[in-house]
Short mmCIF file of N, CA and C in Angstrom, two decimals:
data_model
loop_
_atom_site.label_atom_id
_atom_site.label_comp_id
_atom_site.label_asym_id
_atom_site.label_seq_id
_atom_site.Cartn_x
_atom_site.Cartn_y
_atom_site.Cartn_z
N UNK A 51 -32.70 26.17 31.44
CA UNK A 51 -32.04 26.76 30.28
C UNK A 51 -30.53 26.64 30.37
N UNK A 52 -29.90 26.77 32.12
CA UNK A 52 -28.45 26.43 31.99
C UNK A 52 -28.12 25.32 31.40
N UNK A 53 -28.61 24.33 31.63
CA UNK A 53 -28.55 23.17 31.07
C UNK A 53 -28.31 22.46 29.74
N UNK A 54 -29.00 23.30 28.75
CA UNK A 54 -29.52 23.08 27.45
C UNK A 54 -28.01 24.09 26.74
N UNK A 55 -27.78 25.22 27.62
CA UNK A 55 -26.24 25.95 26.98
C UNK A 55 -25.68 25.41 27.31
N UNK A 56 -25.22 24.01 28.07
CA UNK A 56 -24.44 23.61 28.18
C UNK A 56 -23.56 22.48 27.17
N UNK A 57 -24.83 21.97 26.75
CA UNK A 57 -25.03 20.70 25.70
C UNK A 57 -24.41 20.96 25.12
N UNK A 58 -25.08 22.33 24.29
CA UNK A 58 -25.39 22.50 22.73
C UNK A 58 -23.82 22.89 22.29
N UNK A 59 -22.92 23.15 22.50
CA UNK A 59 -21.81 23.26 21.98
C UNK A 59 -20.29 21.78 22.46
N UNK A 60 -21.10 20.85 22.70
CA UNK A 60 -20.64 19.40 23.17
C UNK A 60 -21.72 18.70 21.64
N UNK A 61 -22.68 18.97 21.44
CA UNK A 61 -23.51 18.79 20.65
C UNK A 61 -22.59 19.12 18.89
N UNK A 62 -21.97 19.88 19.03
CA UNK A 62 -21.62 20.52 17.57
C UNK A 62 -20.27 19.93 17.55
N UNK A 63 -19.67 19.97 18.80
CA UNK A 63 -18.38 19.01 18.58
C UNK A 63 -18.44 17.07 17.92
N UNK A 64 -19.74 17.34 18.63
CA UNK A 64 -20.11 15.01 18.53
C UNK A 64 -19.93 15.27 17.03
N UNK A 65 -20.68 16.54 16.30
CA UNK A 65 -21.50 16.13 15.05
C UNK A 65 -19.83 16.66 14.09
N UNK A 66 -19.01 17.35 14.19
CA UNK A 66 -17.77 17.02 13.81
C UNK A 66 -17.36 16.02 13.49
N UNK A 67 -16.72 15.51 14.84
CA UNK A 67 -16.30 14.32 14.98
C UNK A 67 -16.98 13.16 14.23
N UNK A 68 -18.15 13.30 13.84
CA UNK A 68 -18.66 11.84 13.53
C UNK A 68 -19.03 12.52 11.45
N UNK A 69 -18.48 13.21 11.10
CA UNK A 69 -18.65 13.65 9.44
C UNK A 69 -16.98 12.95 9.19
N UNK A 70 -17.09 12.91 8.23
CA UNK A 70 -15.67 12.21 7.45
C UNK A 70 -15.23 13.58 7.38
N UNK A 71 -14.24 14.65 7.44
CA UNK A 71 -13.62 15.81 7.02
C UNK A 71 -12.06 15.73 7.64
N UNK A 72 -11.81 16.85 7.21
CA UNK A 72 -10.18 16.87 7.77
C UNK A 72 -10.30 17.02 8.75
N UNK A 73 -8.88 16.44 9.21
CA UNK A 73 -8.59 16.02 10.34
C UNK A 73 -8.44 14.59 11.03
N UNK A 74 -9.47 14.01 9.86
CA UNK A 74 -9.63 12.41 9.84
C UNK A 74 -8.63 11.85 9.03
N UNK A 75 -7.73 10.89 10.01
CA UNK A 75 -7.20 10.16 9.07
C UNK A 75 -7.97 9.15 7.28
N UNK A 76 -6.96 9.23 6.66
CA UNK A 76 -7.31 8.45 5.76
C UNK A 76 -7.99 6.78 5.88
N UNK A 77 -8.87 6.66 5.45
CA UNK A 77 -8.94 4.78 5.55
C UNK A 77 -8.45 4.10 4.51
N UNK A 78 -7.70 2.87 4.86
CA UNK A 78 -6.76 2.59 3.29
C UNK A 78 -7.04 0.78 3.84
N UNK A 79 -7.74 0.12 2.52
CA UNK A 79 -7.76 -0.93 2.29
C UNK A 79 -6.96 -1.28 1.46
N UNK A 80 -6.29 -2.45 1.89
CA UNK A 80 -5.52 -3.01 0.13
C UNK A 80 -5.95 -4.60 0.37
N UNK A 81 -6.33 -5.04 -0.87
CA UNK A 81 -6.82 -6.11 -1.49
C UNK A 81 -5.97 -7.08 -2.60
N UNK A 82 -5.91 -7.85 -2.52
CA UNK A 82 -5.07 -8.85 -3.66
C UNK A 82 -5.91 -9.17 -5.15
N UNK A 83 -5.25 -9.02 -6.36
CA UNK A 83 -6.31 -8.83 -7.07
C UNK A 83 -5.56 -9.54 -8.80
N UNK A 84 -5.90 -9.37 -9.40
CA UNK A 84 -5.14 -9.67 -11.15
C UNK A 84 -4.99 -10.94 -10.61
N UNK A 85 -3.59 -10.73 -11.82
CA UNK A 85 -2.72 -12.03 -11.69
C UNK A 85 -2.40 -12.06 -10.74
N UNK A 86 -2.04 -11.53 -9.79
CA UNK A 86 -1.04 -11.64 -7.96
C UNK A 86 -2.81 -13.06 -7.17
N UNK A 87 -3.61 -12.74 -7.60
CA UNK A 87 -4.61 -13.36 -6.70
C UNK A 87 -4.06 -15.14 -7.38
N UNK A 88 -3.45 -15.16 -8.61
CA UNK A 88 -3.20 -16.83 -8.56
C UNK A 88 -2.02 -17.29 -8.18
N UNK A 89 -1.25 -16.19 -7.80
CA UNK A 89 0.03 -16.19 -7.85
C UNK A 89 0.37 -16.63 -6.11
N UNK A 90 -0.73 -16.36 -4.89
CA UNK A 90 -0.14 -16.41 -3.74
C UNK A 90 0.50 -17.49 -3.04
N UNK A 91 -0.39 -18.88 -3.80
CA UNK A 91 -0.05 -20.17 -3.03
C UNK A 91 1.61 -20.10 -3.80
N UNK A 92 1.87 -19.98 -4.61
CA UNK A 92 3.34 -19.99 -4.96
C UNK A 92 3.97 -18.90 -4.29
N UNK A 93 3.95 -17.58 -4.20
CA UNK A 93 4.87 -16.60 -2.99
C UNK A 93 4.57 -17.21 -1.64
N UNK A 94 3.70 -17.66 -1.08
CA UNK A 94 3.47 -17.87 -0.10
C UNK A 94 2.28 -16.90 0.79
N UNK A 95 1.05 -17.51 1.41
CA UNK A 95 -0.08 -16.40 1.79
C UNK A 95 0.32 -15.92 2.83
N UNK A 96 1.47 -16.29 4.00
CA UNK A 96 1.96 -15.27 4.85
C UNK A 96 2.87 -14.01 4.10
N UNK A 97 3.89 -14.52 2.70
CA UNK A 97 4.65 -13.30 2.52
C UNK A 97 3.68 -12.07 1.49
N UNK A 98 2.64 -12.31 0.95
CA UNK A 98 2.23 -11.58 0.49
C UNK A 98 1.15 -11.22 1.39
N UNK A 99 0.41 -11.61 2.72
CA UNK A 99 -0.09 -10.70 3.58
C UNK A 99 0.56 -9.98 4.67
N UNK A 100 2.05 -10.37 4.17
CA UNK A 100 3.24 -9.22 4.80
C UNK A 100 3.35 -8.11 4.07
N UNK A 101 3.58 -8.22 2.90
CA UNK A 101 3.34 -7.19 1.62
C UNK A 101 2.06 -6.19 1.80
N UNK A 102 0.96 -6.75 2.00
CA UNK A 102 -0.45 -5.86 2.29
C UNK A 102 -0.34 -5.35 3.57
N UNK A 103 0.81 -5.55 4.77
CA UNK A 103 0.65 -5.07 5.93
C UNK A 103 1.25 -4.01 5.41
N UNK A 104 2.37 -4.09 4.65
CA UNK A 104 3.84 -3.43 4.29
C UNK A 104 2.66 -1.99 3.73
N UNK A 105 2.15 -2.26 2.54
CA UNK A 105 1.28 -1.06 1.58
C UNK A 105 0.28 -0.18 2.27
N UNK A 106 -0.27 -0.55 3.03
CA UNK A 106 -1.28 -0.17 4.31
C UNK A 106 -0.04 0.31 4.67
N UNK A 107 0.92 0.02 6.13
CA UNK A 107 1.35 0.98 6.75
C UNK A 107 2.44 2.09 5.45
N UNK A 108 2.84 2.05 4.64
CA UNK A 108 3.71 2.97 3.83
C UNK A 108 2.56 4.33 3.46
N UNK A 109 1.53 3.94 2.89
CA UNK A 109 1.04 4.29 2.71
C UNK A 109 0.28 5.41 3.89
N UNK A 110 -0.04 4.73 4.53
CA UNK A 110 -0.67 5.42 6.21
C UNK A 110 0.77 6.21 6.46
N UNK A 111 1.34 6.38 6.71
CA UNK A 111 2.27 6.82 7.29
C UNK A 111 3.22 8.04 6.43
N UNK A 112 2.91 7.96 5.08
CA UNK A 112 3.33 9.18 4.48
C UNK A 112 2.07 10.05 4.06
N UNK A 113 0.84 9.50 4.22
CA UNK A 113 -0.14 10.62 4.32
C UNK A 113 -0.41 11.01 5.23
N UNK A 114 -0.47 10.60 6.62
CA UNK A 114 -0.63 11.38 7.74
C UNK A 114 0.55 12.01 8.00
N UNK A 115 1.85 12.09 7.33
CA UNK A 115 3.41 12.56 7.62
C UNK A 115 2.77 14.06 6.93
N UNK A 116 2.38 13.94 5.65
CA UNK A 116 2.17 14.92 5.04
C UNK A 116 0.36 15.81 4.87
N UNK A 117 -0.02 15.04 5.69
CA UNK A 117 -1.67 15.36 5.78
C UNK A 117 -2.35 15.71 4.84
N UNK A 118 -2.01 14.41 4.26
CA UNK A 118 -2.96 14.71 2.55
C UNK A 118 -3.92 13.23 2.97
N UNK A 119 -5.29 14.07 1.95
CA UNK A 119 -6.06 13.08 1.52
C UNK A 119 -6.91 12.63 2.99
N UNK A 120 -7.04 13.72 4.02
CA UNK A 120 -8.08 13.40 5.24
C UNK A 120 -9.51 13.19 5.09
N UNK A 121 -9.96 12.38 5.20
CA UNK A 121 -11.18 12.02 5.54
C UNK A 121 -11.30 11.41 3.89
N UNK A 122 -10.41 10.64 3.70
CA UNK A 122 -10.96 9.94 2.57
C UNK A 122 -10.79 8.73 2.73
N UNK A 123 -11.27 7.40 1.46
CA UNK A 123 -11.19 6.13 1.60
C UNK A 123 -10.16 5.64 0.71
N UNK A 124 -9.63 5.05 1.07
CA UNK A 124 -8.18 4.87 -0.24
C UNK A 124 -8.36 2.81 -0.37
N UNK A 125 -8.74 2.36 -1.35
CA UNK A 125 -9.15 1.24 -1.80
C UNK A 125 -8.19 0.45 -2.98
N UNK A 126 -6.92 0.14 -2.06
CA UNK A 126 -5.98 -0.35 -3.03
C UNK A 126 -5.88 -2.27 -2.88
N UNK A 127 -5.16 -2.22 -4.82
CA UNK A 127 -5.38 -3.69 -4.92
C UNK A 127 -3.96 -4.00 -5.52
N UNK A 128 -3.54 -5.24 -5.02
CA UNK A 128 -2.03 -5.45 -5.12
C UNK A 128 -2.34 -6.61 -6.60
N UNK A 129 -2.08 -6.06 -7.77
CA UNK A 129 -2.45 -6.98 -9.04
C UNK A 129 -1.03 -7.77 -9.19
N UNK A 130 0.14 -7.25 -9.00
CA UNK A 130 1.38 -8.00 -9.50
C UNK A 130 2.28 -7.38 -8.47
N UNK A 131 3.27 -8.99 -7.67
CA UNK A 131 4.49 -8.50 -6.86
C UNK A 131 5.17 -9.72 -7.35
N UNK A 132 6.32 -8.99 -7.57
CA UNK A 132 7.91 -9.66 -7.57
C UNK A 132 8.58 -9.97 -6.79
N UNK A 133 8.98 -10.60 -5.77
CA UNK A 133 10.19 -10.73 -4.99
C UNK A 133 11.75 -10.26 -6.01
N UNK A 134 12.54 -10.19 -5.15
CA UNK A 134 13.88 -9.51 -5.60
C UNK A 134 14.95 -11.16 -5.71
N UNK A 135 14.10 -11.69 -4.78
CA UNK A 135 14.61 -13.34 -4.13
C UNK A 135 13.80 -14.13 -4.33
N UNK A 136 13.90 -15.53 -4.09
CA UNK A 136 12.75 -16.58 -3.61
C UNK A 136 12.25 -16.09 -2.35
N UNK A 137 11.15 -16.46 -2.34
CA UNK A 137 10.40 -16.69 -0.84
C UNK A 137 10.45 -18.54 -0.71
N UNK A 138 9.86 -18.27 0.52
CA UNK A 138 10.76 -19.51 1.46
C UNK A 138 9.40 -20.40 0.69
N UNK A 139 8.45 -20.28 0.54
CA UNK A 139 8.01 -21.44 -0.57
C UNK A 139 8.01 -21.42 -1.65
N UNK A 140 8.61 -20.76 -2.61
CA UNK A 140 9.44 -20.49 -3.85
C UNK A 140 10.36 -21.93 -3.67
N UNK A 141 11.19 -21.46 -2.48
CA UNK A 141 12.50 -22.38 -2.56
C UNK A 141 12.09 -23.54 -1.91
N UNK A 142 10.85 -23.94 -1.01
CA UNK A 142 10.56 -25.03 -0.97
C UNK A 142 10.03 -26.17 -2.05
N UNK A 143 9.25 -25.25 -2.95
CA UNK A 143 9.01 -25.88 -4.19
C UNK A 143 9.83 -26.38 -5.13
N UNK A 144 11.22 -26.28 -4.96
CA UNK A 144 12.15 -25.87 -5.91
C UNK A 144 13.35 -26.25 -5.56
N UNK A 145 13.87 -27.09 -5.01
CA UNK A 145 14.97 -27.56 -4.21
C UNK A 145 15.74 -26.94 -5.19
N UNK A 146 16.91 -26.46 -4.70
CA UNK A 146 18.15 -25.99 -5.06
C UNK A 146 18.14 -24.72 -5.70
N UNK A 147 17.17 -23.95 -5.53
CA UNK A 147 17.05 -22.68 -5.17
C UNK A 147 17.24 -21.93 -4.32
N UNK A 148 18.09 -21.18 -4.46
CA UNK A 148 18.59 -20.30 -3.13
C UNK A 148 17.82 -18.97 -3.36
N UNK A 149 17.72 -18.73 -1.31
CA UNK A 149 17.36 -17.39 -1.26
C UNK A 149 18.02 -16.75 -1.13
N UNK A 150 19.55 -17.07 -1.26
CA UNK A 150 20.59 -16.28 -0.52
C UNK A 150 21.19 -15.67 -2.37
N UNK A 151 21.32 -16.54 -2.75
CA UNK A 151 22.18 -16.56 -4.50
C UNK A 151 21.23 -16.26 -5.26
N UNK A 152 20.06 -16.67 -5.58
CA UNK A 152 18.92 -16.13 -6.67
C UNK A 152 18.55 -14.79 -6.77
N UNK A 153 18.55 -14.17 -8.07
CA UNK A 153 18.18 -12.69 -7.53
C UNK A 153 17.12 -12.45 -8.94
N UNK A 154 16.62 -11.69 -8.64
CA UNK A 154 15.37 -11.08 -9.89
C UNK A 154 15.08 -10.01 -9.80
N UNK A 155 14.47 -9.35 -11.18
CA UNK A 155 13.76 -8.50 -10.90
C UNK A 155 12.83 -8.17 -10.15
N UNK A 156 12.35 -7.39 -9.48
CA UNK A 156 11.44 -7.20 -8.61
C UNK A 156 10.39 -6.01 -9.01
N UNK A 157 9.60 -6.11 -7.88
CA UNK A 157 8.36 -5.06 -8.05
C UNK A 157 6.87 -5.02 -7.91
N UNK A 158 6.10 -4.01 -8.22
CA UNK A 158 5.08 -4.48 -7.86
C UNK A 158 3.93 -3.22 -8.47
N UNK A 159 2.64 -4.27 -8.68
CA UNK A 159 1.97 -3.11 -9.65
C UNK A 159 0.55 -3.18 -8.43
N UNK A 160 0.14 -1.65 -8.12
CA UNK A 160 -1.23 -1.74 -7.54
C UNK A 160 -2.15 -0.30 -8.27
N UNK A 161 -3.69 -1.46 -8.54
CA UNK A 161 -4.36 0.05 -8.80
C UNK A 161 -6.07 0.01 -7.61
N UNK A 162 -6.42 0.74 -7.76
CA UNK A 162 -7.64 1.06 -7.24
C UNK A 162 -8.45 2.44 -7.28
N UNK A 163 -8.93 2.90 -5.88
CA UNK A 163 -8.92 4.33 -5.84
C UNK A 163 -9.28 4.88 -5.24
N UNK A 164 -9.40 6.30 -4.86
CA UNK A 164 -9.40 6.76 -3.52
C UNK A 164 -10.59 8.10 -3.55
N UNK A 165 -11.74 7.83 -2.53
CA UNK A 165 -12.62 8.02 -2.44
C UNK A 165 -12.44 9.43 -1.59
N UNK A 166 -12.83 10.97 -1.72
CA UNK A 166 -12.19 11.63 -1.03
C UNK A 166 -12.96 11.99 0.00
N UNK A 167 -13.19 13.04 1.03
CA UNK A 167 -13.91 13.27 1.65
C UNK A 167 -15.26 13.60 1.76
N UNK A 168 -15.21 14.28 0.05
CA UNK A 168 -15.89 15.11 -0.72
C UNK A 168 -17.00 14.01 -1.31
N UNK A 169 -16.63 12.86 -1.57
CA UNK A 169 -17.26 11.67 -2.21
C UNK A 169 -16.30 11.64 -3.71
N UNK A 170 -15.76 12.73 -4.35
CA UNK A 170 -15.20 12.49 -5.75
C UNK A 170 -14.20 11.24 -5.52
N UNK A 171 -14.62 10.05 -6.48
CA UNK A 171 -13.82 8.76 -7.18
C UNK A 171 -12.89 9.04 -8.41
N UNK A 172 -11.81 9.12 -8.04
CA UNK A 172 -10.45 8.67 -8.37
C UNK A 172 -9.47 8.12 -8.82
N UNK A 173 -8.72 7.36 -9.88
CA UNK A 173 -8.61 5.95 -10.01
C UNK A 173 -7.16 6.06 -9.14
N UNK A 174 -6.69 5.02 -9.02
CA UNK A 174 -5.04 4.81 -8.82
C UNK A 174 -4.61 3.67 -9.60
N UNK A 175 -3.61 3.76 -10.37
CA UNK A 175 -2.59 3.05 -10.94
C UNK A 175 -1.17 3.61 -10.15
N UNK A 176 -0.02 2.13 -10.25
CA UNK A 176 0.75 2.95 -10.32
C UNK A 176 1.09 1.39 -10.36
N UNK A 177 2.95 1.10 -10.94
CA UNK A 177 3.68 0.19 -10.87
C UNK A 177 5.46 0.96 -11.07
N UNK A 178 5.90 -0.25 -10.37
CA UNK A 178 7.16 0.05 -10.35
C UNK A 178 8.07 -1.46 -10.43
N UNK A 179 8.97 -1.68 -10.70
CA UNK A 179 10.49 -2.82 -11.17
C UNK A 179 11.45 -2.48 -11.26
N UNK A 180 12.37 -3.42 -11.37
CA UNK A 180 13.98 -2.33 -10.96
C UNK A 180 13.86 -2.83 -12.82
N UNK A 181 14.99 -2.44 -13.26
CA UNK A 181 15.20 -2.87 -14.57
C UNK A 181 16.66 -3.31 -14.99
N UNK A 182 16.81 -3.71 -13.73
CA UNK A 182 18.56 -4.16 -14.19
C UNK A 182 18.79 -5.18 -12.86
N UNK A 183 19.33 -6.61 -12.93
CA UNK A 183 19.70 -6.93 -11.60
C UNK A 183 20.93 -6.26 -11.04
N UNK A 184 21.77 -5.49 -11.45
CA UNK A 184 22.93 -4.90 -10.85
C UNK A 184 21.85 -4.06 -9.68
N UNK A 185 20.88 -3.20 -9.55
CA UNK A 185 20.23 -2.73 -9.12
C UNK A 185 19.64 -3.37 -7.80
N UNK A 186 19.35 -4.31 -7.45
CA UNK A 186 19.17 -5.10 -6.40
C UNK A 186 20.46 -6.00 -5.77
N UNK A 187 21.57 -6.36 -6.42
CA UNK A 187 22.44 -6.84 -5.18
C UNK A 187 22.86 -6.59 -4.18
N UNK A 188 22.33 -7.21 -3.22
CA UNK A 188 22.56 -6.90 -1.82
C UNK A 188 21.40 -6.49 -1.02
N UNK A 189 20.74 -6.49 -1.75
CA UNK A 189 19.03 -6.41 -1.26
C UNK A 189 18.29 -7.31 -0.80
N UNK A 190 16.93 -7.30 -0.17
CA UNK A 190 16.01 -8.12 0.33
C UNK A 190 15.32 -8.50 -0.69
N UNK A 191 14.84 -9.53 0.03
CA UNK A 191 13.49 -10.43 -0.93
C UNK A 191 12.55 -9.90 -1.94
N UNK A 192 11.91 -8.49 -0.91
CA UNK A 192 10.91 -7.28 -1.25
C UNK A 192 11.62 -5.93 -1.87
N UNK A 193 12.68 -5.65 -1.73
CA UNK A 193 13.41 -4.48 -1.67
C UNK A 193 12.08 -3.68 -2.99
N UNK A 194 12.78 -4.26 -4.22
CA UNK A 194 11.65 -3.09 -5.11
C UNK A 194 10.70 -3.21 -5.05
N UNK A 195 9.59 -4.05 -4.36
CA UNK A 195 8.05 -3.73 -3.70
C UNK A 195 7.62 -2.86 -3.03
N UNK A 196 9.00 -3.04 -2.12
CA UNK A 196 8.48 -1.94 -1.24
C UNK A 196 8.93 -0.39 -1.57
N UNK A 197 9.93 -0.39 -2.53
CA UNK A 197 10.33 1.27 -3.08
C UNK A 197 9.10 1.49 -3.77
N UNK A 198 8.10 0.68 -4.74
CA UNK A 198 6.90 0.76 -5.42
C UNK A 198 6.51 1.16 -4.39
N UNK A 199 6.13 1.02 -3.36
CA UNK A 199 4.96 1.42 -2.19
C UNK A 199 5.46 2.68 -1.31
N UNK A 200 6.92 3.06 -1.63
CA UNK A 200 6.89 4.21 -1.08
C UNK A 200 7.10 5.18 -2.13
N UNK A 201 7.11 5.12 -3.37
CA UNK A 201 6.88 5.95 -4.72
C UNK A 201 5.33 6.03 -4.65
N UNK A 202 4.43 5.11 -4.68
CA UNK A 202 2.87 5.20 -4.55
C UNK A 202 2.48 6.32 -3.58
N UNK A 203 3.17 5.71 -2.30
CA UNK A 203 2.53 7.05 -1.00
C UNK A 203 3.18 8.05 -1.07
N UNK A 204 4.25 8.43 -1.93
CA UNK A 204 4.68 10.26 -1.98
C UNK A 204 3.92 10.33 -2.71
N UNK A 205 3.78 9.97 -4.28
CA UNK A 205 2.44 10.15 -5.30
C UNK A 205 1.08 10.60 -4.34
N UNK A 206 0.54 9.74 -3.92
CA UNK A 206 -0.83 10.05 -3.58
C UNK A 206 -0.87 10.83 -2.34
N UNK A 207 -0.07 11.41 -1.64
CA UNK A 207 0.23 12.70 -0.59
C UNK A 207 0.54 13.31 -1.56
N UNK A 208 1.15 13.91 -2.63
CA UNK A 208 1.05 14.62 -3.40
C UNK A 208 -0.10 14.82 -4.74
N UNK A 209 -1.06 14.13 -4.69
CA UNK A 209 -2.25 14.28 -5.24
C UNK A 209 -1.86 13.83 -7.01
N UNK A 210 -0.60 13.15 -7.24
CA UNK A 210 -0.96 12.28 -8.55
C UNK A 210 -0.84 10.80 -8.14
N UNK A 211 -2.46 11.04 -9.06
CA UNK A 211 -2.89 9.67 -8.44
C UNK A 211 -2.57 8.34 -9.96
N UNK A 212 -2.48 8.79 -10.71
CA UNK A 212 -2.00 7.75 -12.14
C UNK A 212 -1.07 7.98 -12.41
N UNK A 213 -0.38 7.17 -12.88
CA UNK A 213 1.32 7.31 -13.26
C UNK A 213 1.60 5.57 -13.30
N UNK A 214 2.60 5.33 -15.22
CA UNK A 214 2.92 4.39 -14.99
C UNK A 214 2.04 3.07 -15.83
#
Protein backbone atom coordinates (compact mmCIF):
# COMPACT_ATOMS: atom_id res chain seq x y z
CA UNK A 1 0.00 0.00 0.00
CA UNK A 2 3.18 2.31 0.68
CA UNK A 3 3.86 1.99 -2.63
CA UNK A 4 0.67 2.74 -4.47
CA UNK A 5 0.66 6.38 -2.02
CA UNK A 6 3.46 6.96 -3.43
CA UNK A 7 2.56 6.98 -7.19
CA UNK A 8 -0.65 8.35 -7.03
CA UNK A 9 0.18 11.95 -6.56
CA UNK A 10 3.33 11.69 -9.33
CA UNK A 11 0.29 10.19 -11.20
CA UNK A 12 -1.88 13.55 -11.04
CA UNK A 13 1.11 15.63 -11.75
CA UNK A 14 1.97 13.36 -15.37
CA UNK A 15 -1.83 13.92 -16.10
CA UNK A 16 -1.35 17.90 -15.73
CA UNK A 17 1.43 18.13 -17.49
CA UNK A 18 0.25 16.24 -20.46
CA UNK A 19 -3.62 18.43 -20.81
CA UNK A 20 -3.07 21.63 -22.89
CA UNK A 21 -3.96 24.31 -19.84
CA UNK A 22 -2.18 27.20 -18.39
CA UNK A 23 0.91 27.28 -17.85
CA UNK A 24 1.59 25.88 -21.30
CA UNK A 25 3.16 27.91 -23.54
CA UNK A 26 1.35 28.95 -26.62
CA UNK A 27 1.99 26.90 -30.02
CA UNK A 28 2.28 29.38 -32.92
CA UNK A 29 2.56 28.27 -36.53
CA UNK A 30 2.92 30.78 -39.29
CA UNK A 31 2.40 29.76 -42.84
CA UNK A 32 2.80 31.72 -46.20
CA UNK A 33 -0.40 32.15 -47.85
CA UNK A 34 -2.57 34.83 -50.47
CA UNK A 35 -0.78 36.73 -52.70
CA UNK A 36 2.69 36.61 -50.51
CA UNK A 37 2.66 32.59 -51.58
CA UNK A 38 3.44 33.97 -55.46
CA UNK A 39 5.27 36.60 -54.41
CA UNK A 40 8.40 34.57 -52.65
CA UNK A 41 10.63 33.60 -55.63
CA UNK A 42 10.72 37.46 -56.22
CA UNK A 43 11.49 38.58 -52.25
CA UNK A 44 13.56 35.82 -52.06
CA UNK A 45 12.63 32.16 -50.02
CA UNK A 46 15.45 32.80 -47.49
CA UNK A 47 14.13 36.57 -46.74
CA UNK A 48 10.67 35.71 -46.30
CA UNK A 49 11.51 32.47 -44.17
CA UNK A 50 13.41 35.12 -42.13
CA UNK A 51 10.16 37.03 -41.85
CA UNK A 52 8.25 33.68 -40.53
CA UNK A 53 11.20 33.17 -38.06
CA UNK A 54 10.79 37.01 -37.26
CA UNK A 55 6.47 36.45 -36.57
CA UNK A 56 6.91 33.17 -34.62
CA UNK A 57 9.54 34.61 -32.33
CA UNK A 58 7.60 38.36 -31.86
CA UNK A 59 4.88 36.78 -31.35
CA UNK A 60 6.22 33.96 -28.78
CA UNK A 61 7.86 36.31 -26.90
CA UNK A 62 5.22 38.96 -26.11
CA UNK A 63 2.79 36.28 -25.07
CA UNK A 64 4.82 34.47 -22.81
CA UNK A 65 6.17 38.29 -21.64
CA UNK A 66 2.59 38.82 -20.84
CA UNK A 67 1.09 35.22 -20.28
CA UNK A 68 -1.70 35.41 -22.45
CA UNK A 69 -3.28 32.84 -24.50
CA UNK A 70 -1.58 29.48 -22.55
CA UNK A 71 -2.25 26.37 -23.76
CA UNK A 72 -3.50 27.48 -26.99
CA UNK A 73 -2.70 26.97 -30.80
CA UNK A 74 -2.08 30.17 -32.65
CA UNK A 75 -2.16 29.30 -36.63
CA UNK A 76 -0.87 32.30 -38.47
CA UNK A 77 -0.56 33.02 -42.27
CA UNK A 78 1.68 35.69 -43.76
CA UNK A 79 -0.83 36.77 -46.99
CA UNK A 80 1.12 40.12 -47.93
CA UNK A 81 4.85 41.56 -46.97
CA UNK A 82 6.48 44.64 -48.18
CA UNK A 83 10.00 45.27 -47.79
CA UNK A 84 10.80 49.00 -46.84
CA UNK A 85 13.94 48.23 -49.49
CA UNK A 86 14.83 45.74 -52.17
CA UNK A 87 15.85 42.43 -51.06
CA UNK A 88 18.99 41.16 -52.43
CA UNK A 89 16.95 39.29 -55.21
CA UNK A 90 14.74 42.19 -55.87
CA UNK A 91 18.03 43.91 -56.78
CA UNK A 92 19.44 40.99 -58.44
CA UNK A 93 16.61 40.91 -60.79
CA UNK A 94 16.83 44.42 -61.45
CA UNK A 95 20.22 45.79 -62.00
CA UNK A 96 20.44 49.25 -60.89
CA UNK A 97 18.38 48.99 -58.08
CA UNK A 98 19.65 49.90 -54.95
CA UNK A 99 19.20 48.56 -51.56
CA UNK A 100 20.85 51.27 -50.08
CA UNK A 101 18.72 54.37 -52.15
CA UNK A 102 15.31 52.58 -52.95
CA UNK A 103 12.80 52.99 -50.37
CA UNK A 104 8.95 51.91 -50.19
CA UNK A 105 6.28 51.46 -48.48
CA UNK A 106 6.33 48.66 -46.35
CA UNK A 107 4.33 46.15 -44.34
CA UNK A 108 2.63 43.31 -43.88
CA UNK A 109 -0.83 41.66 -43.67
CA UNK A 110 -1.37 38.19 -41.62
CA UNK A 111 -4.63 36.38 -40.78
CA UNK A 112 -5.48 33.01 -39.30
CA UNK A 113 -6.45 31.91 -35.81
CA UNK A 114 -5.98 30.94 -32.60
CA UNK A 115 -7.27 27.89 -31.12
CA UNK A 116 -7.56 28.34 -27.26
CA UNK A 117 -7.07 25.96 -24.63
CA UNK A 118 -10.64 25.66 -24.22
CA UNK A 119 -10.93 24.45 -28.02
CA UNK A 120 -12.98 27.99 -28.88
CA UNK A 121 -11.78 29.10 -32.78
CA UNK A 122 -11.00 32.55 -33.27
CA UNK A 123 -10.17 34.36 -36.36
CA UNK A 124 -7.04 36.72 -36.63
CA UNK A 125 -6.69 39.46 -39.08
CA UNK A 126 -4.56 42.09 -38.72
CA UNK A 127 -2.36 44.35 -41.28
CA UNK A 128 -0.21 47.13 -41.00
CA UNK A 129 2.03 49.84 -43.76
CA UNK A 130 3.66 52.89 -43.08
CA UNK A 131 1.75 55.46 -45.20
CA UNK A 132 4.23 57.97 -46.00
CA UNK A 133 7.95 57.26 -47.16
CA UNK A 134 9.21 60.15 -44.88
CA UNK A 135 8.26 57.45 -42.27
CA UNK A 136 10.85 54.84 -43.11
CA UNK A 137 14.11 56.81 -43.92
CA UNK A 138 16.75 55.41 -42.37
CA UNK A 139 15.25 52.17 -41.83
CA UNK A 140 15.73 48.48 -42.72
CA UNK A 141 14.56 46.40 -45.46
CA UNK A 142 11.70 44.91 -42.96
CA UNK A 143 11.38 47.82 -40.58
CA UNK A 144 7.30 48.09 -41.07
CA UNK A 145 6.90 44.19 -41.12
CA UNK A 146 8.21 43.82 -38.36
CA UNK A 147 6.31 46.88 -36.33
CA UNK A 148 3.09 44.84 -38.05
CA UNK A 149 4.32 41.83 -36.02
CA UNK A 150 4.88 43.57 -32.95
CA UNK A 151 1.36 45.52 -33.16
CA UNK A 152 -0.13 41.80 -33.91
CA UNK A 153 1.59 40.29 -30.62
CA UNK A 154 0.50 43.23 -28.16
CA UNK A 155 -3.06 42.73 -29.93
CA UNK A 156 -3.29 39.09 -29.35
CA UNK A 157 -1.67 39.20 -25.56
CA UNK A 158 -4.23 41.55 -25.16
CA UNK A 159 -7.08 39.42 -26.48
CA UNK A 160 -8.11 41.63 -29.75
CA UNK A 161 -7.82 39.39 -32.08
CA UNK A 162 -9.36 41.43 -35.48
CA UNK A 163 -8.41 44.75 -36.26
CA UNK A 164 -7.68 46.35 -39.57
Amino acid sequence: MRRLAFFAPLAVVAGLAASPALGQSPQINVTVGGDLSREVRTLGQREVDRQIAQLTETVSRELEREGALQGAQINLVLTDLKPNRPTIEQANARPGLSIIDSLSIGGAAIEGEVVTADGQRRPVRFSRYSTSLADVIGYGTWYDAERAYDRLASNLASGRLVSR
